[in-house]
PDB file of C-alpha atoms in Angstrom:
ATOM      1  CA  MET N   1      47.876  55.013  79.164  1.00 85.00           C
ATOM      2  CA  THR N   2      51.333  56.563  79.538  1.00 90.00           C
ATOM      3  CA  PHE N   3      53.880  56.548  82.376  1.00 92.00           C
ATOM      4  CA  THR N   4      55.809  59.795  82.807  1.00 92.00           C
ATOM      5  CA  LEU N   5      58.357  61.297  85.204  1.00 92.00           C
ATOM      6  CA  LYS N   6      58.648  65.092  85.160  1.00 90.00           C
ATOM      7  CA  ASP N   7      61.620  67.055  86.433  1.00 88.00           C
ATOM      8  CA  GLY N   8      60.423  70.647  86.226  1.00 82.00           C
ATOM      9  CA  SER N   9      59.822  71.372  82.551  1.00 76.00           C
ATOM     10  CA  THR N  10      61.593  68.167  81.439  1.00 82.00           C
ATOM     11  CA  SER N  11      59.390  65.114  80.828  1.00 88.00           C
ATOM     12  CA  PHE N  12      60.548  61.527  80.465  1.00 92.00           C
ATOM     13  CA  GLN N  13      57.994  59.011  79.147  1.00 93.00           C
ATOM     14  CA  PHE N  14      58.719  55.333  79.601  1.00 94.00           C
ATOM     15  CA  PRO N  15      58.703  53.738  76.127  1.00 94.00           C
ATOM     16  CA  VAL N  16      57.227  50.415  77.314  1.00 92.00           C
ATOM     17  CA  ASN N  17      54.422  50.307  79.869  1.00 92.00           C
ATOM     18  CA  PRO N  18      54.969  47.925  82.803  1.00 91.00           C
ATOM     19  CA  GLU N  19      52.679  44.915  83.108  1.00 88.00           C
ATOM     20  CA  GLU N  20      51.727  45.968  86.638  1.00 87.00           C
ATOM     21  CA  VAL N  21      52.350  48.747  89.156  1.00 87.00           C
ATOM     22  CA  ASN N  22      52.395  48.102  92.899  1.00 86.00           C
ATOM     23  CA  ILE N  23      51.425  50.912  95.286  1.00 83.00           C
ATOM     24  CA  SER N  24      51.893  50.158  98.994  1.00 81.00           C
ATOM     25  CA  ARG N  25      50.287  52.185 101.768  1.00 75.00           C
ATOM     26  CA  SER N  26      50.641  51.773 105.533  1.00 68.00           C
ATOM     27  CA  LYS N  27      50.052  53.635 108.757  1.00 62.00           C
ATOM     28  CA  GLY N  28      52.714  54.433 111.340  1.00 57.00           C
ATOM     29  CA  TYR N  29      52.386  53.422 114.996  1.00 56.00           C
ATOM     30  CA  GLU N  30      54.406  53.998 118.136  1.00 59.00           C
ATOM     31  CA  THR N  31      54.156  51.285 120.760  1.00 60.00           C
ATOM     32  CA  ILE N  32      54.522  52.313 124.409  1.00 63.00           C
ATOM     33  CA  GLN N  33      54.907  49.878 127.311  1.00 61.00           C
ATOM     34  CA  MET N  34      52.958  51.012 130.366  1.00 58.00           C
ATOM     35  CA  LEU N  35      53.528  49.312 133.696  1.00 58.00           C
ATOM     36  CA  GLU N  36      50.459  47.449 134.976  1.00 59.00           C
ATOM     37  CA  HIS N  37      48.594  48.088 131.711  1.00 60.00           C
ATOM     38  CA  GLY N  38      50.747  46.479 129.003  1.00 64.00           C
ATOM     39  CA  GLU N  39      51.396  47.802 125.495  1.00 64.00           C
ATOM     40  CA  PHE N  40      49.501  50.605 123.779  1.00 61.00           C
ATOM     41  CA  ASP N  41      49.708  51.631 120.104  1.00 57.00           C
ATOM     42  CA  PHE N  42      49.508  55.319 119.205  1.00 60.00           C
ATOM     43  CA  ALA N  43      48.840  56.242 115.583  1.00 57.00           C
ATOM     44  CA  GLN N  44      51.547  58.436 114.057  1.00 54.00           C
ATOM     45  CA  GLY N  45      49.885  59.232 110.727  1.00 53.00           C
ATOM     46  CA  GLU N  46      50.165  57.768 107.253  1.00 54.00           C
ATOM     47  CA  LYS N  47      53.559  56.553 106.110  1.00 57.00           C
ATOM     48  CA  VAL N  48      55.085  57.524 102.793  1.00 57.00           C
ATOM     49  CA  LYS N  49      53.636  55.534  99.873  1.00 82.00           C
ATOM     50  CA  GLU N  50      55.908  53.326  97.767  1.00 86.00           C
ATOM     51  CA  ILE N  51      55.350  52.753  94.050  1.00 88.00           C
ATOM     52  CA  THR N  52      57.237  49.953  92.315  1.00 90.00           C
ATOM     53  CA  PHE N  53      57.222  48.573  88.775  1.00 91.00           C
ATOM     54  CA  SER N  54      59.431  46.829  86.206  1.00 91.00           C
ATOM     55  CA  SER N  55      59.860  47.381  82.485  1.00 92.00           C
ATOM     56  CA  PHE N  56      62.632  47.626  79.882  1.00 91.00           C
ATOM     57  CA  PHE N  57      64.187  49.980  77.369  1.00 93.00           C
ATOM     58  CA  PRO N  58      64.145  48.362  73.902  1.00 92.00           C
ATOM     59  CA  LYS N  59      67.008  48.824  71.483  1.00 91.00           C
ATOM     60  CA  GLU N  60      64.645  48.795  68.501  1.00 90.00           C
ATOM     61  CA  TYR N  61      61.136  50.232  68.087  1.00 92.00           C
ATOM     62  CA  ASP N  62      58.278  47.714  67.972  1.00 89.00           C
ATOM     63  CA  GLU N  63      54.798  49.122  67.418  1.00 89.00           C
ATOM     64  CA  SER N  64      53.190  46.200  69.277  1.00 90.00           C
ATOM     65  CA  TYR N  65      54.449  47.425  72.672  1.00 90.00           C
ATOM     66  CA  CYS N  66      56.375  50.714  72.286  1.00 92.00           C
ATOM     67  CA  MET N  67      54.499  53.846  73.370  1.00 90.00           C
ATOM     68  CA  VAL N  68      56.917  56.381  71.839  1.00 87.00           C
ATOM     69  CA  SER N  69      58.693  56.656  68.506  1.00 89.00           C
ATOM     70  CA  PRO N  70      61.565  56.783  68.089  1.00 91.00           C
ATOM     71  CA  VAL N  71      62.567  54.957  71.270  1.00 91.00           C
ATOM     72  CA  PRO N  72      65.446  56.484  73.261  1.00 91.00           C
ATOM     73  CA  ASP N  73      68.765  54.694  73.296  1.00 93.00           C
ATOM     74  CA  PRO N  74      68.613  52.336  76.333  1.00 92.00           C
ATOM     75  CA  ARG N  75      71.898  53.629  77.746  1.00 93.00           C
ATOM     76  CA  VAL N  76      70.769  57.242  77.439  1.00 93.00           C
ATOM     77  CA  ALA N  77      67.449  56.378  79.085  1.00 92.00           C
ATOM     78  CA  MET N  78      69.227  54.680  81.999  1.00 93.00           C
ATOM     79  CA  ASN N  79      71.468  57.734  82.406  1.00 93.00           C
ATOM     80  CA  ILE N  80      68.358  59.916  82.697  1.00 92.00           C
ATOM     81  CA  LEU N  81      66.957  57.657  85.426  1.00 93.00           C
ATOM     82  CA  ASN N  82      70.313  57.691  87.221  1.00 92.00           C
ATOM     83  CA  THR N  83      70.177  61.503  87.149  1.00 90.00           C
ATOM     84  CA  PHE N  84      66.717  61.338  88.735  1.00 92.00           C
ATOM     85  CA  LEU N  85      68.071  58.879  91.332  1.00 91.00           C
ATOM     86  CA  ILE N  86      70.747  61.251  92.625  1.00 90.00           C
ATOM     87  CA  SER N  87      68.584  64.368  92.356  1.00 87.00           C
ATOM     88  CA  LYS N  88      67.657  66.066  95.616  1.00 87.00           C
ATOM     89  CA  LYS N  89      64.536  67.639  94.129  1.00 89.00           C
ATOM     90  CA  PRO N  90      61.203  65.792  93.949  1.00 90.00           C
ATOM     91  CA  LEU N  91      59.891  64.629  90.591  1.00 92.00           C
ATOM     92  CA  ARG N  92      56.287  64.247  89.485  1.00 91.00           C
ATOM     93  CA  PHE N  93      55.026  60.804  88.514  1.00 92.00           C
ATOM     94  CA  ILE N  94      51.964  60.644  86.268  1.00 90.00           C
ATOM     95  CA  ILE N  95      49.978  57.712  84.914  1.00 89.00           C
ATOM     96  CA  SER N  96      47.562  59.122  82.362  1.00 87.00           C
ATOM     97  CA  GLY N  97      43.939  58.059  82.648  1.00 83.00           C
ATOM     98  CA  THR N  98      44.280  57.334  86.373  1.00 81.00           C
ATOM     99  CA  GLY N  99      44.361  59.360  89.582  1.00 79.00           C
ATOM    100  CA  VAL N 100      48.121  58.914  89.927  1.00 83.00           C
ATOM    101  CA  ASN N 101      49.754  62.355  89.722  1.00 88.00           C
ATOM    102  CA  VAL N 102      52.052  62.709  92.711  1.00 87.00           C
ATOM    103  CA  PRO N 103      55.419  64.238  93.711  1.00 90.00           C
ATOM    104  CA  VAL N 104      57.999  61.502  94.276  1.00 91.00           C
ATOM    105  CA  PHE N 105      61.647  60.657  94.751  1.00 91.00           C
ATOM    106  CA  LEU N 106      63.272  57.863  92.771  1.00 91.00           C
ATOM    107  CA  VAL N 107      64.923  55.895  95.593  1.00 89.00           C
ATOM    108  CA  SER N 108      65.902  52.582  94.003  1.00 91.00           C
ATOM    109  CA  LEU N 109      66.931  51.585  90.470  1.00 90.00           C
ATOM    110  CA  ASN N 110      68.201  48.168  89.355  1.00 92.00           C
ATOM    111  CA  SER N 111      69.105  47.255  85.771  1.00 89.00           C
ATOM    112  CA  SER N 112      69.830  43.943  84.053  1.00 87.00           C
ATOM    113  CA  PHE N 113      70.682  42.496  80.644  1.00 82.00           C
ATOM    114  CA  ARG N 114      68.919  39.370  79.399  1.00 74.00           C
ATOM    115  CA  GLY N 115      70.200  36.812  76.924  1.00 69.00           C
ATOM    116  CA  GLY N 116      68.535  36.915  73.506  1.00 66.00           C
ATOM    117  CA  GLU N 117      67.596  40.597  73.906  1.00 68.00           C
ATOM    118  CA  THR N 118      70.804  42.232  72.674  1.00 78.00           C
ATOM    119  CA  GLY N 119      70.897  45.932  73.447  1.00 86.00           C
ATOM    120  CA  ASP N 120      67.742  45.942  75.594  1.00 92.00           C
ATOM    121  CA  ILE N 121      68.047  47.023  79.251  1.00 92.00           C
ATOM    122  CA  SER N 122      65.540  45.767  81.833  1.00 92.00           C
ATOM    123  CA  PHE N 123      65.005  47.662  85.074  1.00 93.00           C
ATOM    124  CA  ASP N 124      63.144  47.673  88.383  1.00 92.00           C
ATOM    125  CA  LEU N 125      62.514  50.935  90.215  1.00 93.00           C
ATOM    126  CA  THR N 126      60.964  52.205  93.421  1.00 92.00           C
ATOM    127  CA  LEU N 127      59.393  55.630  93.930  1.00 91.00           C
ATOM    128  CA  ARG N 128      58.450  57.131  97.299  1.00 89.00           C
ATOM    129  CA  THR N 129      55.886  59.891  97.521  1.00 86.00           C
ATOM    130  CA  TRP N 130      57.173  63.243  98.790  1.00 84.00           C
ATOM    131  CA  ARG N 131      55.477  65.515 101.326  1.00 74.00           C
ATOM    132  CA  ASP N 132      56.495  69.036 102.268  1.00 69.00           C
ATOM    133  CA  SER N 133      57.935  68.998 105.789  1.00 62.00           C
ATOM    134  CA  LYS N 134      57.136  72.678 106.423  1.00 58.00           C
ATOM    135  CA  VAL N 135      54.567  73.217 109.174  1.00 50.00           C
ATOM    136  CA  GLU N 136      52.792  76.559 109.380  1.00 51.00           C
ATOM    137  CA  LYS N 137      53.090  78.157 112.801  1.00 53.00           C
ATOM    138  CA  VAL N 138      49.885  78.758 114.713  1.00 51.00           C
ATOM    139  CA  GLY N 139      49.131  82.466 114.903  1.00 52.00           C
ATOM    140  CA  SER N 140      51.484  83.362 112.042  1.00 49.00           C
ATOM    141  CA  GLY N 141      50.635  86.263 109.749  1.00 51.00           C
ATOM    142  CA  ALA N 142      49.764  83.889 106.893  1.00 48.00           C
ATOM    143  CA  ALA N 143      47.399  81.865 109.028  1.00 48.00           C
ATOM    144  CA  ALA N 144      45.788  84.988 110.458  1.00 46.00           C
ATOM    145  CA  SER N 145      45.243  86.509 107.031  1.00 48.00           C
ATOM    146  CA  LYS N 146      43.532  83.339 105.796  1.00 51.00           C
ATOM    147  CA  SER N 147      41.157  83.162 108.729  1.00 49.00           C
ATOM    148  CA  GLY N 148      40.566  86.910 108.898  1.00 52.00           C
ATOM    149  CA  SER N 149      41.236  86.984 112.632  1.00 50.00           C
ATOM    150  CA  ARG N 150      43.955  86.164 115.108  1.00 53.00           C
ATOM    151  CA  THR N 151      44.160  82.650 116.527  1.00 49.00           C
ATOM    152  CA  ASP N 152      42.914  82.408 120.093  1.00 50.00           C
ATOM    153  CA  LEU N 153      45.665  80.451 121.826  1.00 44.00           C
ATOM    154  CA  LYS N 154      43.539  79.918 124.904  1.00 50.00           C
ATOM    155  CA  LYS N 155      41.147  77.781 122.906  1.00 51.00           C
ATOM    156  CA  THR N 156      43.950  75.442 121.831  1.00 59.00           C
ATOM    157  CA  SER N 157      45.543  75.032 125.294  1.00 71.00           C
ATOM    158  CA  LYS N 158      45.626  71.408 126.417  1.00 86.00           C
ATOM    159  CA  THR N 159      45.626  70.179 129.994  1.00 89.00           C
ATOM    160  CA  TYR N 160      46.452  66.862 131.613  1.00 91.00           C
ATOM    161  CA  THR N 161      45.055  65.632 134.920  1.00 91.00           C
ATOM    162  CA  VAL N 162      47.664  63.843 137.008  1.00 91.00           C
ATOM    163  CA  LYS N 163      46.868  60.233 137.911  1.00 91.00           C
ATOM    164  CA  ALA N 164      48.308  57.962 140.581  1.00 89.00           C
ATOM    165  CA  GLY N 165      51.698  56.647 139.535  1.00 88.00           C
ATOM    166  CA  ASP N 166      52.352  59.492 137.077  1.00 92.00           C
ATOM    167  CA  SER N 167      55.667  61.319 136.755  1.00 91.00           C
ATOM    168  CA  LEU N 168      56.531  64.277 134.564  1.00 93.00           C
ATOM    169  CA  SER N 169      58.727  62.105 132.323  1.00 91.00           C
ATOM    170  CA  LYS N 170      55.921  59.571 131.930  1.00 92.00           C
ATOM    171  CA  ILE N 171      53.422  62.314 131.063  1.00 92.00           C
ATOM    172  CA  ALA N 172      55.908  63.842 128.585  1.00 91.00           C
ATOM    173  CA  LYS N 173      56.291  60.457 126.875  1.00 91.00           C
ATOM    174  CA  LEU N 174      52.529  59.901 126.604  1.00 89.00           C
ATOM    175  CA  GLU N 175      51.508  63.438 125.663  1.00 89.00           C
ATOM    176  CA  LEU N 176      54.554  64.807 123.819  1.00 89.00           C
ATOM    177  CA  GLY N 177      56.150  61.608 122.556  1.00 88.00           C
ATOM    178  CA  ASN N 178      59.472  62.257 124.345  1.00 90.00           C
ATOM    179  CA  SER N 179      60.130  61.714 128.055  1.00 89.00           C
ATOM    180  CA  SER N 180      63.017  64.228 127.999  1.00 91.00           C
ATOM    181  CA  LYS N 181      60.491  67.051 127.527  1.00 92.00           C
ATOM    182  CA  TRP N 182      59.334  66.752 131.150  1.00 92.00           C
ATOM    183  CA  ASN N 183      61.151  70.016 131.929  1.00 92.00           C
ATOM    184  CA  GLU N 184      58.932  71.906 129.442  1.00 92.00           C
ATOM    185  CA  ILE N 185      55.873  70.739 131.359  1.00 92.00           C
ATOM    186  CA  TYR N 186      57.459  71.695 134.670  1.00 92.00           C
ATOM    187  CA  LYS N 187      58.319  75.217 133.519  1.00 92.00           C
ATOM    188  CA  LEU N 188      54.671  75.844 132.608  1.00 91.00           C
ATOM    189  CA  ASN N 189      53.363  74.434 135.878  1.00 89.00           C
ATOM    190  CA  ALA N 190      56.040  75.315 138.448  1.00 91.00           C
ATOM    191  CA  LYS N 191      53.548  77.294 140.592  1.00 90.00           C
ATOM    192  CA  ILE N 192      51.203  74.307 140.774  1.00 90.00           C
ATOM    193  CA  ILE N 193      53.847  71.621 141.315  1.00 90.00           C
ATOM    194  CA  GLY N 194      56.197  73.511 143.618  1.00 89.00           C
ATOM    195  CA  SER N 195      59.970  73.467 143.867  1.00 90.00           C
ATOM    196  CA  ASP N 196      60.316  69.679 143.484  1.00 90.00           C
ATOM    197  CA  PRO N 197      59.268  68.437 140.003  1.00 90.00           C
ATOM    198  CA  ASN N 198      59.149  64.865 141.324  1.00 90.00           C
ATOM    199  CA  ARG N 199      56.283  65.679 143.698  1.00 90.00           C
ATOM    200  CA  ILE N 200      53.217  65.880 141.491  1.00 92.00           C
ATOM    201  CA  LYS N 201      49.883  64.895 142.996  1.00 91.00           C
ATOM    202  CA  PRO N 202      46.880  63.064 141.550  1.00 91.00           C
ATOM    203  CA  GLY N 203      44.175  65.490 140.512  1.00 90.00           C
ATOM    204  CA  GLN N 204      46.511  68.333 139.569  1.00 92.00           C
ATOM    205  CA  LYS N 205      45.698  69.845 136.175  1.00 90.00           C
ATOM    206  CA  LEU N 206      48.837  70.577 134.209  1.00 92.00           C
ATOM    207  CA  VAL N 207      49.012  72.824 131.159  1.00 90.00           C
ATOM    208  CA  MET N 208      50.755  71.041 128.285  1.00 90.00           C
ATOM    209  CA  PRO N 209      53.247  72.713 125.900  1.00 88.00           C
TER     210      PRO N 209
END
């Protein structure tokens, strides 16, 4: 088993495998307080995974625990990790023989020197998985070419039925995640609501942005 960070065509293999690797996963939630009904949690998708482990860079090669020969100079190895730390491009983290092969950022790096281990440098690091933030627009040329036909926007239109006690800002918070987007809802439904956006009525069906 080997532990490797890749920066494009450059590979850096850790000379000593860590005793353990911790991978944390969690799910994001937004909590909304609704009058008369209390708190509600709305799932926001999976959070970024964190991968943490500790190891050291030995000054001298020892076949009992070193995975590479010759071992890199500890100071040079730390400089490489520091370069990864300040890089704005994602790296790729690979643990051979496992399913771990993911794009990451190195977000935390701590080093220390221990008595009796002259020249060795111990370190702790944290990696966070990277995801592309680009979202493909519905109905774009790329999407249409993949499906072989244009997207029917009517099929994806979403409506909301007004309930007693609703306001446009409240609906915007629940449906769009931001109460300030009430005006977007009003613009789409001005004919139904009328000239006063504060006068919505139970039973009205509003088209959502």
